[in-house]
XYZ file of N, CA and C in Angstrom:
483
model
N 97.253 160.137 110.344
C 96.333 159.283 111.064
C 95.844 158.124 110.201
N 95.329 158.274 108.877
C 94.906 157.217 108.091
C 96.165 155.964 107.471
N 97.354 156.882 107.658
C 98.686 155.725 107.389
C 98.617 154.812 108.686
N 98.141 154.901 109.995
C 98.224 154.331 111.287
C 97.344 153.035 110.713
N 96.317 153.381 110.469
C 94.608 152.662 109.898
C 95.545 152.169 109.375
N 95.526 152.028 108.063
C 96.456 151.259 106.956
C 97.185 150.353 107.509
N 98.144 150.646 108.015
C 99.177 150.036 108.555
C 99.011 148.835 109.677
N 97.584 149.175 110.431
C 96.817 148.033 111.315
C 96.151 147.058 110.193
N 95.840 147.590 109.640
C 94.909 146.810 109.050
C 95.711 145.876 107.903
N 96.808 146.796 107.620
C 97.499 145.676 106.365
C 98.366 144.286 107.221
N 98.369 144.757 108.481
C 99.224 143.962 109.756
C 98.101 142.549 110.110
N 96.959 142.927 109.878
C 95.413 142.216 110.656
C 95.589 141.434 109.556
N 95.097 141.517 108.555
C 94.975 141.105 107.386
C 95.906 139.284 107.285
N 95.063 138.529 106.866
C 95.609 136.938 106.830
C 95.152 136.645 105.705
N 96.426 135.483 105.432
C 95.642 134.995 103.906
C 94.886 134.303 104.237
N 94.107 133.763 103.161
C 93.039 132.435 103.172
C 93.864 131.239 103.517
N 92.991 130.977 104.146
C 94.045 129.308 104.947
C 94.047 128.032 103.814
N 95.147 127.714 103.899
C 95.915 126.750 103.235
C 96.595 127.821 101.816
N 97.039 128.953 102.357
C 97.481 129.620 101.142
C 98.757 130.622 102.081
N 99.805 130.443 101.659
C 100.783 131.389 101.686
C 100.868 132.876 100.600
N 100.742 134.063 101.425
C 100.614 135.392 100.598
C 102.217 135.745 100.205
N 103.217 135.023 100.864
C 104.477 135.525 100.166
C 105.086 134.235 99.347
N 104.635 133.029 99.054
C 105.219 132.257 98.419
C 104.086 131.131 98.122
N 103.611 131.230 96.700
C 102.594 130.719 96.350
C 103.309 129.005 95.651
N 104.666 128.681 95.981
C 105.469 127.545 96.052
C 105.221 126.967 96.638
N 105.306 127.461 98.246
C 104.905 126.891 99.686
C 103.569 125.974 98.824
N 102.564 126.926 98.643
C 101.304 126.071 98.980
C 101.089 124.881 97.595
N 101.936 124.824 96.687
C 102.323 123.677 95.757
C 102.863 122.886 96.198
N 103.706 122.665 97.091
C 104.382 122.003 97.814
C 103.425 121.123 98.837
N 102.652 121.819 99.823
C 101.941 121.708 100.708
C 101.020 120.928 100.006
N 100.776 121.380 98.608
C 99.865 120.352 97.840
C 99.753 118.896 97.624
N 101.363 118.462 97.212
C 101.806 118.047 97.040
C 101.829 116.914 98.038
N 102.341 117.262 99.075
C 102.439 116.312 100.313
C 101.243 116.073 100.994
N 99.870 116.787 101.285
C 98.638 116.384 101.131
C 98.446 115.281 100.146
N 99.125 115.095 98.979
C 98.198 114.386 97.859
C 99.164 112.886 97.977
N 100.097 113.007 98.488
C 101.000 111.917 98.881
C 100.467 110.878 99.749
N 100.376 112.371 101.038
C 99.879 111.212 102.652
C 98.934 110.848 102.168
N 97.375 111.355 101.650
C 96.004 110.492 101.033
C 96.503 109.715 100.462
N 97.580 109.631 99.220
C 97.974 108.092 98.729
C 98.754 107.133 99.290
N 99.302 107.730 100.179
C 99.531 106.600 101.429
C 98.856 106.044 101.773
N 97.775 106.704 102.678
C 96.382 106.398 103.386
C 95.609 105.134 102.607
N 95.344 105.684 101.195
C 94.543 104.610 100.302
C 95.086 103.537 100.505
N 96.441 103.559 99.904
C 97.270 102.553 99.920
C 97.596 101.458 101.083
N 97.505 102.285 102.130
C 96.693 101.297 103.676
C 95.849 100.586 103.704
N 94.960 101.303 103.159
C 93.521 101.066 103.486
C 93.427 99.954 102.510
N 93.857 99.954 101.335
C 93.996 99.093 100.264
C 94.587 97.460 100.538
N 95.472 97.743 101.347
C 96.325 96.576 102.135
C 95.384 95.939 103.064
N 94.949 97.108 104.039
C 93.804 96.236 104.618
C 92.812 95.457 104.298
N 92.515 96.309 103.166
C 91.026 95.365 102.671
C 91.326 93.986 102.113
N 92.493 93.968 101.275
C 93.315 92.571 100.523
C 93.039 91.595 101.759
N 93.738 91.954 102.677
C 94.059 90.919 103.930
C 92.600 90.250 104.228
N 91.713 91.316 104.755
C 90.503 91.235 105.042
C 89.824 89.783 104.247
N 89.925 90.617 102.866
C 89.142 89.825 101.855
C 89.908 88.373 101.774
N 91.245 87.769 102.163
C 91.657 86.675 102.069
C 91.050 85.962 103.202
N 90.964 86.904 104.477
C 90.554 86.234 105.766
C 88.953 85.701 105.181
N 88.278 86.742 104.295
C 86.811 86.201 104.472
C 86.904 84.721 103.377
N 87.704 85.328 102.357
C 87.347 83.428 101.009
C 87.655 82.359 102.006
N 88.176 82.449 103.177
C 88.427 81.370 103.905
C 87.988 81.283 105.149
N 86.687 81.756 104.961
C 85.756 82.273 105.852
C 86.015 82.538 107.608
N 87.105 83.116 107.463
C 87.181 83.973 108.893
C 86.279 85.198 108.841
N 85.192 84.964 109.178
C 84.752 86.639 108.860
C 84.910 87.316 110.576
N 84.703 86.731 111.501
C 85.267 87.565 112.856
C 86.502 88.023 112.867
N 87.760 87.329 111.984
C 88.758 87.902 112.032
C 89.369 88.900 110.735
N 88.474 88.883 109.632
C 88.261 90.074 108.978
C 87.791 91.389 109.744
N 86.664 91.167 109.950
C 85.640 92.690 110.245
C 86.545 93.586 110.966
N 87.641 93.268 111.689
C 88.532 94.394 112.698
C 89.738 94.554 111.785
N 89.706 94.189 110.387
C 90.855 94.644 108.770
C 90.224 95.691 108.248
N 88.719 94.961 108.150
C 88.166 96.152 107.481
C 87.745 97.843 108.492
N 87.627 97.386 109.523
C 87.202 98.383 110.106
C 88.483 99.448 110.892
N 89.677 98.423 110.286
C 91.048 99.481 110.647
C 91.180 100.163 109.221
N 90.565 99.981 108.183
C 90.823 100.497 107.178
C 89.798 101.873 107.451
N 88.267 101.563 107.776
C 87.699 102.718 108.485
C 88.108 103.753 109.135
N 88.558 103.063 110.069
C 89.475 104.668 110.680
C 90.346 104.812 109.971
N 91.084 104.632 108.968
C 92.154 105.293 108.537
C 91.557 106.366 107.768
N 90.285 106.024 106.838
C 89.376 107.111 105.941
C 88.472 107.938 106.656
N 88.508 107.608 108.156
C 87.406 108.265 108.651
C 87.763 109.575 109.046
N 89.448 109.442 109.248
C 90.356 110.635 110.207
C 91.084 111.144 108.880
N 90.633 111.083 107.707
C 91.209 111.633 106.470
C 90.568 113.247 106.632
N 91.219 114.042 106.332
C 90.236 115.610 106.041
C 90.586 116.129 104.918
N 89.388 116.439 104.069
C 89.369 117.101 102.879
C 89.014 118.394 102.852
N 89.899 119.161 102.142
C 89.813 120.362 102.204
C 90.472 121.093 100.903
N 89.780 121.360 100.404
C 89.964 122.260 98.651
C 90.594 121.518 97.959
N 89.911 120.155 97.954
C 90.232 118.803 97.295
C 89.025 118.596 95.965
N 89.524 118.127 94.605
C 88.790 117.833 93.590
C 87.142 116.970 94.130
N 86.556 116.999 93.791
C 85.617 116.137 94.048
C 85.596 114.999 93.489
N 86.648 114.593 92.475
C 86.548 113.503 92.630
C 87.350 112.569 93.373
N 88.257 113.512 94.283
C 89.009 112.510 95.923
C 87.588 112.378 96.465
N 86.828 113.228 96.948
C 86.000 112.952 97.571
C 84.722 111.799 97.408
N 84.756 111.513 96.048
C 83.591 110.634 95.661
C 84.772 109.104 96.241
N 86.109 109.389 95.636
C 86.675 108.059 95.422
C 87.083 107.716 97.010
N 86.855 108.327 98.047
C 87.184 108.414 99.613
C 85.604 108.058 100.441
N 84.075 108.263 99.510
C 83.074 108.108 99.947
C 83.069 106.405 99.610
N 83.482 105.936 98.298
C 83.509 104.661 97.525
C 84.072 103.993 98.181
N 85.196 104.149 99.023
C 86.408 103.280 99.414
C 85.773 102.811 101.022
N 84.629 103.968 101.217
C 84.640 103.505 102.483
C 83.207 102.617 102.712
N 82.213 103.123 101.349
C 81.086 102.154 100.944
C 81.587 100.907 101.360
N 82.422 100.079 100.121
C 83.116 99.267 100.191
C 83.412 98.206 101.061
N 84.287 98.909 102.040
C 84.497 98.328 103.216
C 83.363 98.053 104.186
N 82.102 99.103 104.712
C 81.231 98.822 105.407
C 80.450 97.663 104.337
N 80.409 97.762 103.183
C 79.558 96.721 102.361
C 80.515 95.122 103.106
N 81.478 95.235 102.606
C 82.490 94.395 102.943
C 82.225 93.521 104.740
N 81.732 94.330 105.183
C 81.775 93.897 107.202
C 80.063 93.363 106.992
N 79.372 94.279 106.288
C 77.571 93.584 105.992
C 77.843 91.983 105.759
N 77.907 92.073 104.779
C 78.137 90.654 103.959
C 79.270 89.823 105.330
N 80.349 90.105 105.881
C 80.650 89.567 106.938
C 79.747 89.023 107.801
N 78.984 90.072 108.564
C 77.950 89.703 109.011
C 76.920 88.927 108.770
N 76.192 89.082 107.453
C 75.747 88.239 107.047
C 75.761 86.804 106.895
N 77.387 86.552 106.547
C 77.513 84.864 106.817
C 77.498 84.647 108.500
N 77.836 85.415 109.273
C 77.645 84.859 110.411
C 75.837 84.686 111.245
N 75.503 85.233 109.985
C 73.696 85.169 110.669
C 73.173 86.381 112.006
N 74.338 87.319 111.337
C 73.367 88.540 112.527
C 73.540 89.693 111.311
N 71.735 89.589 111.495
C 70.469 90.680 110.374
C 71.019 92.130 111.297
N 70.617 92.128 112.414
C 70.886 93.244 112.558
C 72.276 94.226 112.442
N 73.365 93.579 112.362
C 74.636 94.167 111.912
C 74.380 94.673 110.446
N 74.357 93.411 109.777
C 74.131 93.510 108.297
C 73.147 95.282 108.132
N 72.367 95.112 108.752
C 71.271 96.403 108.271
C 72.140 97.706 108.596
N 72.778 97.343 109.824
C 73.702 98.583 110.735
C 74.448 99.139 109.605
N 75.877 97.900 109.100
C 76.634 98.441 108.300
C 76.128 98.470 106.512
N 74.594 98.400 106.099
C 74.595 98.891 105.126
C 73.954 99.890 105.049
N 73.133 100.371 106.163
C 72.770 101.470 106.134
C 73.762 102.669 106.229
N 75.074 102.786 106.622
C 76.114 103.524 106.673
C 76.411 103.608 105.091
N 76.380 102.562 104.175
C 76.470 102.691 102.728
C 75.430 103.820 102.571
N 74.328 103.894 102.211
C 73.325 104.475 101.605
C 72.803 105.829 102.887
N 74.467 106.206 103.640
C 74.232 107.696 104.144
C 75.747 108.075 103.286
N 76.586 107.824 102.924
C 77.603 108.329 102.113
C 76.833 108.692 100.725
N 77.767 109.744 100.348
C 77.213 110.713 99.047
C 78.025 110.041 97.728
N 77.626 110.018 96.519
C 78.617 109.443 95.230
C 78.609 108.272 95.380
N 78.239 107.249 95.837
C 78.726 106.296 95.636
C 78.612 105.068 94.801
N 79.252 104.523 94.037
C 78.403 104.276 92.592
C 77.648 103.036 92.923
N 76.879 102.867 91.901
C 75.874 101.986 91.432
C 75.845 100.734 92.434
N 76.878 99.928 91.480
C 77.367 98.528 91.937
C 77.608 98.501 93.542
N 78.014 98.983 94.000
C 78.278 99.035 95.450
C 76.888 99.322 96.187
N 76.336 100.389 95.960
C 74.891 100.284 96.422
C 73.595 99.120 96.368
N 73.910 98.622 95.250
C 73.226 97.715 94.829
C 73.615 95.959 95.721
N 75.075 96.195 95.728
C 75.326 95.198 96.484
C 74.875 95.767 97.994
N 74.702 96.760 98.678
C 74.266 96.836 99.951
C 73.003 96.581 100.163
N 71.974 96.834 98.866
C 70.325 96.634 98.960
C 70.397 95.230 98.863
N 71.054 94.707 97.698
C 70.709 92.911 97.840
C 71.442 91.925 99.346
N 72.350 92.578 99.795
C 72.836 92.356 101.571
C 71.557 92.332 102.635
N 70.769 93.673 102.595
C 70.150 93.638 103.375
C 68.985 92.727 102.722
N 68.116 92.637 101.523
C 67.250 91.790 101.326
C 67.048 91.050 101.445
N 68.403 90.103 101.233
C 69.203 88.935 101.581
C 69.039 88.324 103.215
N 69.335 89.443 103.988
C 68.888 89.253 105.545
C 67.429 89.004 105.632
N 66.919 90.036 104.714
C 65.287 90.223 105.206
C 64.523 89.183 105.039
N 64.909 88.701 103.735
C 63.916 87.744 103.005
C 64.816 86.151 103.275
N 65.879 85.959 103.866
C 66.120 84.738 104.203
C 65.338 83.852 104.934
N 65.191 84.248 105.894
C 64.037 83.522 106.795
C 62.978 82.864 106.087
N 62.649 83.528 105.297
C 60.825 83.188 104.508
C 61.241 81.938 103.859
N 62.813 81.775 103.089
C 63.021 80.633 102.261
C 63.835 79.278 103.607
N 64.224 79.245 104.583
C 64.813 78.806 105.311
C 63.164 77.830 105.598
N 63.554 76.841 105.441
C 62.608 75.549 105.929
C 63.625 74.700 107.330
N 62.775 73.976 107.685
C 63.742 72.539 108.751
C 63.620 71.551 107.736
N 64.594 70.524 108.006
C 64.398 69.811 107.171
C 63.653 68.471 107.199
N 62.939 68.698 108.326
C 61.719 68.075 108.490
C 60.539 68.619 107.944
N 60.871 69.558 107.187
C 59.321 69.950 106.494
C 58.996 69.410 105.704
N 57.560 69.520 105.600
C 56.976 68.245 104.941
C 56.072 69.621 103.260
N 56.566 70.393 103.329
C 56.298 71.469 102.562
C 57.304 70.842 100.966
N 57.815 69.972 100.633
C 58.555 69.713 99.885
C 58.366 68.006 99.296
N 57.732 67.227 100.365
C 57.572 66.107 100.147
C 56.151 65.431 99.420
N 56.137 64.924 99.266
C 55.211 64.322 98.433
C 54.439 63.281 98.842
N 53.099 63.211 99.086
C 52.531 63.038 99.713
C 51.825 61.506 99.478
């Protein structure tokens, strides 16, 4: 009776997922090609942003923001799973980046409220370093505090009396 037990139970029994129990090759392999398609992916995403960033020095920024934001979905539909943490910091960075990247878009086109939209998406991602954050706080300040320095140029706040 207890060989029956056994025998269900060694039958029930699954490995841990993303792991093969008869060929621990398989899941090197499987590794392997996970770590490929993500460097594909980057490597997209990488292309996109180039393009992007040529469209903006020559100030298309309406026809940037839909480069950068195809680079978005490409990182957004990425899934990590028993991945180093530092894919994960460098997949939080990449996508800082890009939303920093569509702010500052926004920004030259004079809509505050985008700008705030896509940098507040910066500063809900985890890791993301310094410089990039910093460029999302001076984006939005930049929105905030423009107005206060923006005169007409009929003001007489400058002239001399």
């Amino acid at each position: 009776e207890s060989d029956e037990s056994d025998e269900e139970e060694a039958n029930n029994t699954k490995p841990a997922e993303g792991t093969n129990q008869f060929d621990p090759m398989i899941d090197t392999l499987l590794l392997e090609e996970e770590k490929s398609t993500l460097e594909n992916k980057f490597k997209s995403v990488e292309d996109l942003k180039n393009k992007a960033n040529e469209l903006l020095k020559t100030g298309l920024y309406e026809k940037a923001i839909p480069e950068y934001q195809k680079g978005l979905n490409i990182l957004n539909n990425i899934k990590l799973s028993g991945v180093a943490s530092d894919t994960e910091t460098d997949l939080s960075n990449r996508k800082a980046v890009l939303f920093n990247n569509i702010g500052y878009c926004y920004m030259q086109m004079d809509q505050p409220d985008s700008v705030v939209n896509y940098t507040s998406k910066v500063f809900e991602l985890q890791n993301v370093s310094t410089d990039t954050l910093v460029k999302a706080y001076l984006r939005r300040g930049t929105i905030k505090f423009l107005p206060l320095f923006s005169f007409p140029q009929s003001s007489c706040l400058w002239k001399i009396g």
